[in-house]
CSV table of C-alpha atoms in Angstrom, one decimal:
chain,number,residue,atom,x,y,z
A,1,UNK,CA,132.0,69.9,148.5
A,2,UNK,CA,130.8,67.4,145.9
A,3,UNK,CA,129.0,68.8,142.8
A,4,UNK,CA,126.5,66.3,141.5
A,5,UNK,CA,125.9,66.5,137.7
A,6,UNK,CA,122.4,67.0,136.7
A,7,UNK,CA,120.9,64.0,135.1
A,8,UNK,CA,118.6,64.2,132.2
A,9,UNK,CA,115.9,62.6,134.4
A,10,UNK,CA,115.7,65.8,136.5
A,11,UNK,CA,112.6,67.3,134.8
A,12,UNK,CA,110.8,64.0,134.7
A,13,UNK,CA,111.4,63.4,138.4
A,14,UNK,CA,110.2,66.9,139.4
A,15,UNK,CA,107.1,66.5,137.2
A,16,UNK,CA,106.3,63.2,138.8
A,17,UNK,CA,106.8,64.7,142.3
A,18,UNK,CA,104.6,67.7,141.4
A,19,UNK,CA,101.8,65.4,140.1
A,20,UNK,CA,102.0,63.4,143.3
A,21,UNK,CA,101.6,66.6,145.4
A,22,UNK,CA,98.6,67.7,143.3
A,23,UNK,CA,97.0,64.3,143.5
A,24,UNK,CA,96.8,64.7,147.3
A,25,UNK,CA,96.5,68.4,147.9
A,26,UNK,CA,94.7,67.9,151.2
A,27,UNK,CA,97.8,66.6,152.8
A,28,UNK,CA,100.3,69.3,151.5
A,29,UNK,CA,101.0,72.9,152.4
A,30,UNK,CA,100.0,75.7,150.2
A,31,UNK,CA,103.7,76.5,149.6
A,32,UNK,CA,104.3,72.9,148.3
A,33,UNK,CA,101.2,73.1,146.2
A,34,UNK,CA,102.4,76.4,144.7
A,35,UNK,CA,105.8,74.9,143.9
A,36,UNK,CA,104.2,71.8,142.3
A,37,UNK,CA,101.9,74.0,140.2
A,38,UNK,CA,104.8,76.1,139.0
A,39,UNK,CA,106.7,73.0,138.0
A,40,UNK,CA,103.7,71.8,136.0
A,41,UNK,CA,103.0,75.2,134.4
A,42,UNK,CA,106.5,75.2,133.1
A,43,UNK,CA,107.1,71.5,132.4
A,44,UNK,CA,103.7,69.8,132.1
A,45,UNK,CA,103.3,67.4,129.2
A,46,UNK,CA,100.1,68.7,127.7
A,47,UNK,CA,98.5,72.1,127.4
A,48,UNK,CA,95.6,70.8,129.5
A,49,UNK,CA,97.9,69.8,132.3
A,50,UNK,CA,99.7,73.2,132.2
A,51,UNK,CA,96.3,75.0,132.2
A,52,UNK,CA,95.0,73.0,135.1
A,53,UNK,CA,98.1,73.7,137.1
A,54,UNK,CA,97.7,77.4,136.4
A,55,UNK,CA,94.1,77.4,137.5
A,56,UNK,CA,95.0,75.7,140.8
A,57,UNK,CA,97.7,78.2,141.4
A,58,UNK,CA,95.2,81.0,141.1
A,59,UNK,CA,92.9,79.3,143.5
A,60,UNK,CA,95.6,78.7,146.1
A,61,UNK,CA,96.9,82.2,145.8
A,62,UNK,CA,93.3,83.6,146.1
A,63,UNK,CA,92.6,81.9,149.4
A,64,UNK,CA,95.9,83.0,151.1
A,65,UNK,CA,94.6,86.5,152.2
A,66,UNK,CA,91.5,84.9,153.7
A,67,UNK,CA,93.6,82.5,155.9
A,68,UNK,CA,95.8,85.4,157.0
A,69,UNK,CA,92.7,87.5,157.9
A,70,UNK,CA,91.3,84.5,159.9
A,71,UNK,CA,94.5,84.1,161.8
A,72,UNK,CA,94.5,87.8,162.7
A,73,UNK,CA,90.9,87.7,163.8
A,74,UNK,CA,91.6,84.6,166.0
A,75,UNK,CA,94.5,86.5,167.5
A,76,UNK,CA,92.3,89.4,168.4
A,77,UNK,CA,89.6,87.1,169.9
A,78,UNK,CA,92.2,85.5,172.2
A,79,UNK,CA,93.3,88.9,173.7
């Protein structure tokens, strides 16, 4: 097993990936959006970027129960 040393670019790479995910949320899963928000909440460059990521995280988490309820309702309708 090879252990790769962490480069100093790790946080910058993750922040860039998180920004790319949030720039195109329509094409990413809620799980990936949540991960990207968490990265930016912790490592965002500005207070505004961190606050925006936190707000989006709240929105994504708030809609999760609705989707679960819709799936359950659709399952009952099929029966």
